[in-house]
């Protein structure tokens, strides 16, 4: 069943109309939320978004924000040891390469073995272990990017398992997480198509570049757009009126927007 699910997701990744970067970024948020919960912290998606997108240059994102940052960095660029080192700055490249090579055999088995090896060497490194397990999975499937899948449907008790027990837990987790990823891809593809359809009607200078940013990120603060502050806010509000964008916070200030 997990193999069938991954085969279907593989077909999704081959479709040009799917907003791949946006989908990976949205899945990174789900993975970060799960990873934070595994460390017994209470931050939900809304807090993680704030920790990342409202961060000022001199500020630190905090433990939960760092976890979210790791997932986003791991998924946003083509997968390599260099990309994973950037996502996990406290880990040496040689160690990352060794953990990635720890798995062998079939696809999910390789991911489970990488997860087990990292947790064996660093029992508290749950988030890095999950990142590297997804990296091993993507590597086995020949995907150019890491796709955050395992974290969102594993259970805390699964991390105490080894061997066959952990492998079966990864299979079960993938059945659920891949189904959600496919559902999410369909929703984001529809929303992205609507945004692309109305993009030529936007008259603000820099609107085309802003649309490209929205099509690659889970959430965007107006200050991150290549427009003057007032024009950026007006563009975001206009896109909400047109049904091409959602305001994600429910606040009157420090708002975030996403497809």
PDB file of C-alpha atoms in Angstrom:
ATOM      1  CA  UNK A   1       0.000   0.000   0.000  1.00  0.00           C
ATOM      2  CA  UNK A   2       2.797   2.437   0.762  1.00  0.00           C
ATOM      3  CA  UNK A   3       4.458   1.553  -2.536  1.00  0.00           C
ATOM      4  CA  UNK A   4       1.232   2.243  -4.416  1.00  0.00           C
ATOM      5  CA  UNK A   5       0.876   5.573  -2.598  1.00  0.00           C
ATOM      6  CA  UNK A   6       4.440   6.605  -3.433  1.00  0.00           C
ATOM      7  CA  UNK A   7       3.933   5.608  -7.070  1.00  0.00           C
ATOM      8  CA  UNK A   8       0.903   7.878  -7.266  1.00  0.00           C
ATOM      9  CA  UNK A   9       2.792  10.743  -5.631  1.00  0.00           C
ATOM     10  CA  UNK A  10       5.647  10.196  -8.076  1.00  0.00           C
ATOM     11  CA  UNK A  11       3.194  10.851 -10.902  1.00  0.00           C
ATOM     12  CA  UNK A  12       2.039  14.031  -9.161  1.00  0.00           C
ATOM     13  CA  UNK A  13       5.614  15.351  -9.020  1.00  0.00           C
ATOM     14  CA  UNK A  14       5.951  14.851 -12.774  1.00  0.00           C
ATOM     15  CA  UNK A  15       3.017  17.164 -13.575  1.00  0.00           C
ATOM     16  CA  UNK A  16       4.129  20.650 -14.614  1.00  0.00           C
ATOM     17  CA  UNK A  17       0.996  22.395 -13.346  1.00  0.00           C
ATOM     18  CA  UNK A  18       1.648  21.356  -9.736  1.00  0.00           C
ATOM     19  CA  UNK A  19       3.303  24.210  -7.767  1.00  0.00           C
ATOM     20  CA  UNK A  20       6.108  21.978  -6.534  1.00  0.00           C
ATOM     21  CA  UNK A  21       7.995  24.506  -4.398  1.00  0.00           C
ATOM     22  CA  UNK A  22       4.785  25.674  -2.729  1.00  0.00           C
ATOM     23  CA  UNK A  23       3.707  22.103  -2.016  1.00  0.00           C
ATOM     24  CA  UNK A  24       7.061  21.217  -0.470  1.00  0.00           C
ATOM     25  CA  UNK A  25       6.957  24.363   1.661  1.00  0.00           C
ATOM     26  CA  UNK A  26       3.448  23.561   2.894  1.00  0.00           C
ATOM     27  CA  UNK A  27       4.529  19.983   3.698  1.00  0.00           C
ATOM     28  CA  UNK A  28       7.560  21.388   5.512  1.00  0.00           C
ATOM     29  CA  UNK A  29       5.205  23.275   7.816  1.00  0.00           C
ATOM     30  CA  UNK A  30       3.291  20.059   8.599  1.00  0.00           C
ATOM     31  CA  UNK A  31       6.549  18.223   9.257  1.00  0.00           C
ATOM     32  CA  UNK A  32       7.824  21.021  11.503  1.00  0.00           C
ATOM     33  CA  UNK A  33       4.595  21.053  13.495  1.00  0.00           C
ATOM     34  CA  UNK A  34       4.903  17.300  14.073  1.00  0.00           C
ATOM     35  CA  UNK A  35       8.604  17.543  14.917  1.00  0.00           C
ATOM     36  CA  UNK A  36       7.950  20.275  17.476  1.00  0.00           C
ATOM     37  CA  UNK A  37       5.245  18.130  19.072  1.00  0.00           C
ATOM     38  CA  UNK A  38       7.676  15.200  19.285  1.00  0.00           C
ATOM     39  CA  UNK A  39       9.966  17.429  21.361  1.00  0.00           C
ATOM     40  CA  UNK A  40       6.987  18.099  23.669  1.00  0.00           C
ATOM     41  CA  UNK A  41       6.550  21.711  22.653  1.00  0.00           C
ATOM     42  CA  UNK A  42       3.134  23.212  21.975  1.00  0.00           C
ATOM     43  CA  UNK A  43       3.722  25.534  18.996  1.00  0.00           C
ATOM     44  CA  UNK A  44       1.185  25.092  16.217  1.00  0.00           C
ATOM     45  CA  UNK A  45       1.339  26.187  12.573  1.00  0.00           C
ATOM     46  CA  UNK A  46       0.316  29.770  13.346  1.00  0.00           C
ATOM     47  CA  UNK A  47       3.156  30.199  15.872  1.00  0.00           C
ATOM     48  CA  UNK A  48       5.671  28.566  13.548  1.00  0.00           C
ATOM     49  CA  UNK A  49       4.710  30.894  10.723  1.00  0.00           C
ATOM     50  CA  UNK A  50       5.085  33.910  12.993  1.00  0.00           C
ATOM     51  CA  UNK A  51       8.464  32.682  14.262  1.00  0.00           C
ATOM     52  CA  UNK A  52       9.745  32.447  10.701  1.00  0.00           C
ATOM     53  CA  UNK A  53       8.059  35.155   8.655  1.00  0.00           C
ATOM     54  CA  UNK A  54       7.909  37.950  11.246  1.00  0.00           C
ATOM     55  CA  UNK A  55      11.526  37.444  12.295  1.00  0.00           C
ATOM     56  CA  UNK A  56      13.587  40.633  12.315  1.00  0.00           C
ATOM     57  CA  UNK A  57      17.209  40.506  11.096  1.00  0.00           C
ATOM     58  CA  UNK A  58      18.759  40.529  14.565  1.00  0.00           C
ATOM     59  CA  UNK A  59      16.271  38.109  16.135  1.00  0.00           C
ATOM     60  CA  UNK A  60      16.635  34.374  16.763  1.00  0.00           C
ATOM     61  CA  UNK A  61      13.727  32.101  15.782  1.00  0.00           C
ATOM     62  CA  UNK A  62      13.777  30.043  19.002  1.00  0.00           C
ATOM     63  CA  UNK A  63      13.808  26.219  19.207  1.00  0.00           C
ATOM     64  CA  UNK A  64      10.503  25.705  17.382  1.00  0.00           C
ATOM     65  CA  UNK A  65      11.390  28.278  14.737  1.00  0.00           C
ATOM     66  CA  UNK A  66      14.755  26.608  14.198  1.00  0.00           C
ATOM     67  CA  UNK A  67      12.994  23.291  13.578  1.00  0.00           C
ATOM     68  CA  UNK A  68      10.710  24.927  11.020  1.00  0.00           C
ATOM     69  CA  UNK A  69      13.686  26.646   9.421  1.00  0.00           C
ATOM     70  CA  UNK A  70      15.490  23.300   9.114  1.00  0.00           C
ATOM     71  CA  UNK A  71      12.565  21.694   7.282  1.00  0.00           C
ATOM     72  CA  UNK A  72      12.129  24.651   4.925  1.00  0.00           C
ATOM     73  CA  UNK A  73      15.815  24.766   4.063  1.00  0.00           C
ATOM     74  CA  UNK A  74      15.947  21.014   3.525  1.00  0.00           C
ATOM     75  CA  UNK A  75      13.024  21.083   1.081  1.00  0.00           C
ATOM     76  CA  UNK A  76      13.509  24.340  -0.824  1.00  0.00           C
ATOM     77  CA  UNK A  77      16.674  23.479  -2.794  1.00  0.00           C
ATOM     78  CA  UNK A  78      17.827  20.497  -4.835  1.00  0.00           C
ATOM     79  CA  UNK A  79      18.815  17.770  -2.408  1.00  0.00           C
ATOM     80  CA  UNK A  80      22.509  17.365  -1.646  1.00  0.00           C
ATOM     81  CA  UNK A  81      24.767  17.027   1.360  1.00  0.00           C
ATOM     82  CA  UNK A  82      25.413  20.776   1.047  1.00  0.00           C
ATOM     83  CA  UNK A  83      21.674  21.537   1.203  1.00  0.00           C
ATOM     84  CA  UNK A  84      21.202  19.265   4.204  1.00  0.00           C
ATOM     85  CA  UNK A  85      24.203  20.813   5.964  1.00  0.00           C
ATOM     86  CA  UNK A  86      22.620  24.228   5.479  1.00  0.00           C
ATOM     87  CA  UNK A  87      19.385  22.876   6.956  1.00  0.00           C
ATOM     88  CA  UNK A  88      21.181  21.192   9.878  1.00  0.00           C
ATOM     89  CA  UNK A  89      24.040  23.597  10.635  1.00  0.00           C
ATOM     90  CA  UNK A  90      25.096  21.781  13.803  1.00  0.00           C
ATOM     91  CA  UNK A  91      25.934  18.609  11.895  1.00  0.00           C
ATOM     92  CA  UNK A  92      29.115  17.998   9.928  1.00  0.00           C
ATOM     93  CA  UNK A  93      28.747  17.182   6.205  1.00  0.00           C
ATOM     94  CA  UNK A  94      30.651  13.918   6.679  1.00  0.00           C
ATOM     95  CA  UNK A  95      28.193  12.834   9.362  1.00  0.00           C
ATOM     96  CA  UNK A  96      25.210  13.669   7.151  1.00  0.00           C
ATOM     97  CA  UNK A  97      26.698  11.691   4.264  1.00  0.00           C
ATOM     98  CA  UNK A  98      27.330   8.713   6.549  1.00  0.00           C
ATOM     99  CA  UNK A  99      23.759   8.747   7.868  1.00  0.00           C
ATOM    100  CA  UNK A 100      22.352   8.968   4.346  1.00  0.00           C
ATOM    101  CA  UNK A 101      24.438   5.935   3.354  1.00  0.00           C
ATOM    102  CA  UNK A 102      23.311   3.932   6.393  1.00  0.00           C
ATOM    103  CA  UNK A 103      20.253   2.535   4.622  1.00  0.00           C
ATOM    104  CA  UNK A 104      20.145  -0.109   1.936  1.00  0.00           C
ATOM    105  CA  UNK A 105      17.568  -2.307   0.276  1.00  0.00           C
ATOM    106  CA  UNK A 106      14.092  -1.200  -0.767  1.00  0.00           C
ATOM    107  CA  UNK A 107      12.930   2.403  -0.676  1.00  0.00           C
ATOM    108  CA  UNK A 108      11.104   2.581   2.651  1.00  0.00           C
ATOM    109  CA  UNK A 109      13.635   0.248   4.279  1.00  0.00           C
ATOM    110  CA  UNK A 110      16.401   2.700   3.407  1.00  0.00           C
ATOM    111  CA  UNK A 111      14.478   5.559   5.002  1.00  0.00           C
ATOM    112  CA  UNK A 112      13.729   3.529   8.141  1.00  0.00           C
ATOM    113  CA  UNK A 113      17.367   2.462   8.476  1.00  0.00           C
ATOM    114  CA  UNK A 114      18.574   6.051   8.135  1.00  0.00           C
ATOM    115  CA  UNK A 115      16.066   7.119  10.797  1.00  0.00           C
ATOM    116  CA  UNK A 116      17.176   4.330  13.123  1.00  0.00           C
ATOM    117  CA  UNK A 117      20.872   5.107  12.626  1.00  0.00           C
ATOM    118  CA  UNK A 118      20.507   8.805  13.411  1.00  0.00           C
ATOM    119  CA  UNK A 119      18.434   8.107  16.531  1.00  0.00           C
ATOM    120  CA  UNK A 120      20.934   5.480  17.623  1.00  0.00           C
ATOM    121  CA  UNK A 121      23.827   7.938  17.354  1.00  0.00           C
ATOM    122  CA  UNK A 122      21.884  10.983  18.607  1.00  0.00           C
ATOM    123  CA  UNK A 123      18.724   9.885  20.506  1.00  0.00           C
ATOM    124  CA  UNK A 124      17.434  13.443  21.006  1.00  0.00           C
ATOM    125  CA  UNK A 125      17.937  14.537  17.404  1.00  0.00           C
ATOM    126  CA  UNK A 126      14.392  13.688  16.344  1.00  0.00           C
ATOM    127  CA  UNK A 127      13.970  16.463  13.799  1.00  0.00           C
ATOM    128  CA  UNK A 128      17.352  15.870  12.082  1.00  0.00           C
ATOM    129  CA  UNK A 129      16.598  12.150  12.038  1.00  0.00           C
ATOM    130  CA  UNK A 130      13.282  12.763  10.287  1.00  0.00           C
ATOM    131  CA  UNK A 131      14.844  15.171   7.807  1.00  0.00           C
ATOM    132  CA  UNK A 132      17.504  12.617   6.895  1.00  0.00           C
ATOM    133  CA  UNK A 133      14.951   9.803   6.672  1.00  0.00           C
ATOM    134  CA  UNK A 134      12.961  11.825   4.143  1.00  0.00           C
ATOM    135  CA  UNK A 135      16.232  12.620   2.352  1.00  0.00           C
ATOM    136  CA  UNK A 136      17.045   8.913   2.138  1.00  0.00           C
ATOM    137  CA  UNK A 137      13.533   8.256   0.835  1.00  0.00           C
ATOM    138  CA  UNK A 138      13.851  10.929  -1.868  1.00  0.00           C
ATOM    139  CA  UNK A 139      17.298   9.646  -2.795  1.00  0.00           C
ATOM    140  CA  UNK A 140      15.967   6.097  -3.182  1.00  0.00           C
ATOM    141  CA  UNK A 141      13.082   7.323  -5.357  1.00  0.00           C
ATOM    142  CA  UNK A 142      15.306   9.487  -7.536  1.00  0.00           C
ATOM    143  CA  UNK A 143      13.517  12.702  -6.573  1.00  0.00           C
ATOM    144  CA  UNK A 144      15.593  15.880  -7.009  1.00  0.00           C
ATOM    145  CA  UNK A 145      14.150  17.456  -3.844  1.00  0.00           C
ATOM    146  CA  UNK A 146      13.430  16.241  -0.344  1.00  0.00           C
ATOM    147  CA  UNK A 147       9.680  15.918   0.214  1.00  0.00           C
ATOM    148  CA  UNK A 148       8.630  16.108   3.904  1.00  0.00           C
ATOM    149  CA  UNK A 149       6.452  13.039   4.433  1.00  0.00           C
ATOM    150  CA  UNK A 150       7.335  10.787   7.361  1.00  0.00           C
ATOM    151  CA  UNK A 151       7.153  13.196  10.293  1.00  0.00           C
ATOM    152  CA  UNK A 152       3.485  14.107  10.016  1.00  0.00           C
ATOM    153  CA  UNK A 153       2.158  10.555  10.431  1.00  0.00           C
ATOM    154  CA  UNK A 154       4.684   8.854  12.688  1.00  0.00           C
ATOM    155  CA  UNK A 155       3.951   8.544  16.411  1.00  0.00           C
ATOM    156  CA  UNK A 156       6.252   9.348  19.303  1.00  0.00           C
ATOM    157  CA  UNK A 157       6.198   5.677  20.318  1.00  0.00           C
ATOM    158  CA  UNK A 158       7.560   4.730  16.879  1.00  0.00           C
ATOM    159  CA  UNK A 159      10.934   6.243  17.739  1.00  0.00           C
ATOM    160  CA  UNK A 160      11.490   3.513  20.321  1.00  0.00           C
ATOM    161  CA  UNK A 161      11.136   0.826  17.647  1.00  0.00           C
ATOM    162  CA  UNK A 162      13.943  -0.788  15.719  1.00  0.00           C
ATOM    163  CA  UNK A 163      14.357  -3.026  12.722  1.00  0.00           C
ATOM    164  CA  UNK A 164      11.177  -4.516  11.364  1.00  0.00           C
ATOM    165  CA  UNK A 165       8.967  -2.619  13.804  1.00  0.00           C
ATOM    166  CA  UNK A 166      10.314   0.760  12.700  1.00  0.00           C
ATOM    167  CA  UNK A 167      10.154  -0.232   9.042  1.00  0.00           C
ATOM    168  CA  UNK A 168       6.458  -1.140   9.347  1.00  0.00           C
ATOM    169  CA  UNK A 169       5.793   2.117  11.216  1.00  0.00           C
ATOM    170  CA  UNK A 170       7.340   4.045   8.301  1.00  0.00           C
ATOM    171  CA  UNK A 171       5.183   2.123   5.808  1.00  0.00           C
ATOM    172  CA  UNK A 172       2.045   2.984   7.785  1.00  0.00           C
ATOM    173  CA  UNK A 173       3.066   6.620   8.141  1.00  0.00           C
ATOM    174  CA  UNK A 174       3.633   6.978   4.413  1.00  0.00           C
ATOM    175  CA  UNK A 175       0.199   5.638   3.530  1.00  0.00           C
ATOM    176  CA  UNK A 176      -1.417   8.478   5.466  1.00  0.00           C
ATOM    177  CA  UNK A 177       1.052  11.252   4.681  1.00  0.00           C
ATOM    178  CA  UNK A 178       1.192  10.556   0.948  1.00  0.00           C
ATOM    179  CA  UNK A 179      -2.603  10.591   0.736  1.00  0.00           C
ATOM    180  CA  UNK A 180      -2.630  13.996   2.414  1.00  0.00           C
ATOM    181  CA  UNK A 181       0.158  15.242   0.150  1.00  0.00           C
ATOM    182  CA  UNK A 182      -1.802  14.232  -2.949  1.00  0.00           C
ATOM    183  CA  UNK A 183      -4.965  15.893  -1.633  1.00  0.00           C
ATOM    184  CA  UNK A 184      -2.967  19.017  -0.834  1.00  0.00           C
ATOM    185  CA  UNK A 185      -1.340  19.009  -4.276  1.00  0.00           C
ATOM    186  CA  UNK A 186      -4.753  18.993  -5.945  1.00  0.00           C
ATOM    187  CA  UNK A 187      -5.941  21.910  -3.796  1.00  0.00           C
ATOM    188  CA  UNK A 188      -2.785  23.973  -4.337  1.00  0.00           C
ATOM    189  CA  UNK A 189      -2.758  23.266  -8.069  1.00  0.00           C
ATOM    190  CA  UNK A 190      -6.301  24.610  -8.343  1.00  0.00           C
ATOM    191  CA  UNK A 191      -5.478  27.681  -6.265  1.00  0.00           C
ATOM    192  CA  UNK A 192      -2.238  28.322  -8.150  1.00  0.00           C
ATOM    193  CA  UNK A 193      -4.056  28.126 -11.490  1.00  0.00           C
ATOM    194  CA  UNK A 194      -6.515  30.771 -10.293  1.00  0.00           C
ATOM    195  CA  UNK A 195      -3.680  33.050  -9.154  1.00  0.00           C
ATOM    196  CA  UNK A 196      -1.879  32.650 -12.489  1.00  0.00           C
ATOM    197  CA  UNK A 197      -5.105  33.418 -14.373  1.00  0.00           C
ATOM    198  CA  UNK A 198      -5.611  36.773 -12.676  1.00  0.00           C
ATOM    199  CA  UNK A 199      -1.912  37.729 -12.520  1.00  0.00           C
ATOM    200  CA  UNK A 200      -1.966  39.537 -15.923  1.00  0.00           C
ATOM    201  CA  UNK A 201      -4.715  41.813 -14.591  1.00  0.00           C
ATOM    202  CA  UNK A 202      -2.588  43.103 -11.717  1.00  0.00           C
ATOM    203  CA  UNK A 203      -1.273  46.555 -12.497  1.00  0.00           C
ATOM    204  CA  UNK A 204       1.080  47.149  -9.580  1.00  0.00           C
ATOM    205  CA  UNK A 205       4.730  47.377 -10.543  1.00  0.00           C
ATOM    206  CA  UNK A 206       6.453  44.269  -9.232  1.00  0.00           C
ATOM    207  CA  UNK A 207       3.199  42.289  -9.089  1.00  0.00           C
ATOM    208  CA  UNK A 208       4.547  39.561 -11.392  1.00  0.00           C
ATOM    209  CA  UNK A 209       7.526  38.967  -9.103  1.00  0.00           C
ATOM    210  CA  UNK A 210       5.201  38.978  -6.094  1.00  0.00           C
ATOM    211  CA  UNK A 211       3.045  36.289  -7.692  1.00  0.00           C
ATOM    212  CA  UNK A 212       6.109  34.097  -8.203  1.00  0.00           C
ATOM    213  CA  UNK A 213       6.919  34.460  -4.509  1.00  0.00           C
ATOM    214  CA  UNK A 214       3.380  33.460  -3.531  1.00  0.00           C
ATOM    215  CA  UNK A 215       3.645  30.403  -5.790  1.00  0.00           C
ATOM    216  CA  UNK A 216       6.708  29.137  -3.947  1.00  0.00           C
ATOM    217  CA  UNK A 217       6.065  29.884  -0.249  1.00  0.00           C
ATOM    218  CA  UNK A 218       3.523  28.669   2.256  1.00  0.00           C
ATOM    219  CA  UNK A 219       3.161  32.142   3.776  1.00  0.00           C
ATOM    220  CA  UNK A 220       4.404  35.600   2.846  1.00  0.00           C
ATOM    221  CA  UNK A 221       4.514  38.847   4.793  1.00  0.00           C
ATOM    222  CA  UNK A 222       3.836  41.970   2.678  1.00  0.00           C
ATOM    223  CA  UNK A 223       7.271  43.259   3.710  1.00  0.00           C
ATOM    224  CA  UNK A 224       8.856  40.311   1.840  1.00  0.00           C
ATOM    225  CA  UNK A 225       7.390  41.444  -1.486  1.00  0.00           C
ATOM    226  CA  UNK A 226       9.379  43.566  -3.990  1.00  0.00           C
ATOM    227  CA  UNK A 227       6.991  46.511  -3.639  1.00  0.00           C
ATOM    228  CA  UNK A 228       6.723  49.573  -1.389  1.00  0.00           C
ATOM    229  CA  UNK A 229       5.059  48.725   1.921  1.00  0.00           C
ATOM    230  CA  UNK A 230       1.682  50.322   1.163  1.00  0.00           C
ATOM    231  CA  UNK A 231       1.555  48.878  -2.359  1.00  0.00           C
ATOM    232  CA  UNK A 232       2.424  45.430  -1.038  1.00  0.00           C
ATOM    233  CA  UNK A 233      -0.418  45.528   1.484  1.00  0.00           C
ATOM    234  CA  UNK A 234      -2.853  46.744  -1.166  1.00  0.00           C
ATOM    235  CA  UNK A 235      -1.796  43.960  -3.527  1.00  0.00           C
ATOM    236  CA  UNK A 236      -2.278  41.313  -0.843  1.00  0.00           C
ATOM    237  CA  UNK A 237      -5.717  42.644   0.074  1.00  0.00           C
ATOM    238  CA  UNK A 238      -6.677  42.807  -3.605  1.00  0.00           C
ATOM    239  CA  UNK A 239      -5.662  39.185  -4.134  1.00  0.00           C
ATOM    240  CA  UNK A 240      -7.776  38.186  -1.136  1.00  0.00           C
ATOM    241  CA  UNK A 241     -10.766  40.044  -2.641  1.00  0.00           C
ATOM    242  CA  UNK A 242     -10.244  38.167  -5.913  1.00  0.00           C
ATOM    243  CA  UNK A 243     -10.190  34.823  -4.110  1.00  0.00           C
ATOM    244  CA  UNK A 244      -6.615  34.109  -5.182  1.00  0.00           C
ATOM    245  CA  UNK A 245      -5.071  34.472  -1.741  1.00  0.00           C
ATOM    246  CA  UNK A 246      -5.932  33.850   1.893  1.00  0.00           C
ATOM    247  CA  UNK A 247      -5.013  35.906   4.943  1.00  0.00           C
ATOM    248  CA  UNK A 248      -3.613  33.287   7.311  1.00  0.00           C
ATOM    249  CA  UNK A 249      -3.545  34.954  10.735  1.00  0.00           C
ATOM    250  CA  UNK A 250      -6.939  36.580  11.271  1.00  0.00           C
ATOM    251  CA  UNK A 251      -5.160  39.639  12.641  1.00  0.00           C
ATOM    252  CA  UNK A 252      -5.495  43.293  11.706  1.00  0.00           C
ATOM    253  CA  UNK A 253      -1.724  43.806  11.818  1.00  0.00           C
ATOM    254  CA  UNK A 254       1.369  41.679  11.135  1.00  0.00           C
ATOM    255  CA  UNK A 255      -0.602  39.721   8.598  1.00  0.00           C
ATOM    256  CA  UNK A 256       0.604  36.777   6.532  1.00  0.00           C
ATOM    257  CA  UNK A 257      -0.810  35.689   3.191  1.00  0.00           C
ATOM    258  CA  UNK A 258      -0.730  32.426   1.279  1.00  0.00           C
ATOM    259  CA  UNK A 259      -2.244  30.656  -1.713  1.00  0.00           C
TER     260      UNK A 259
END
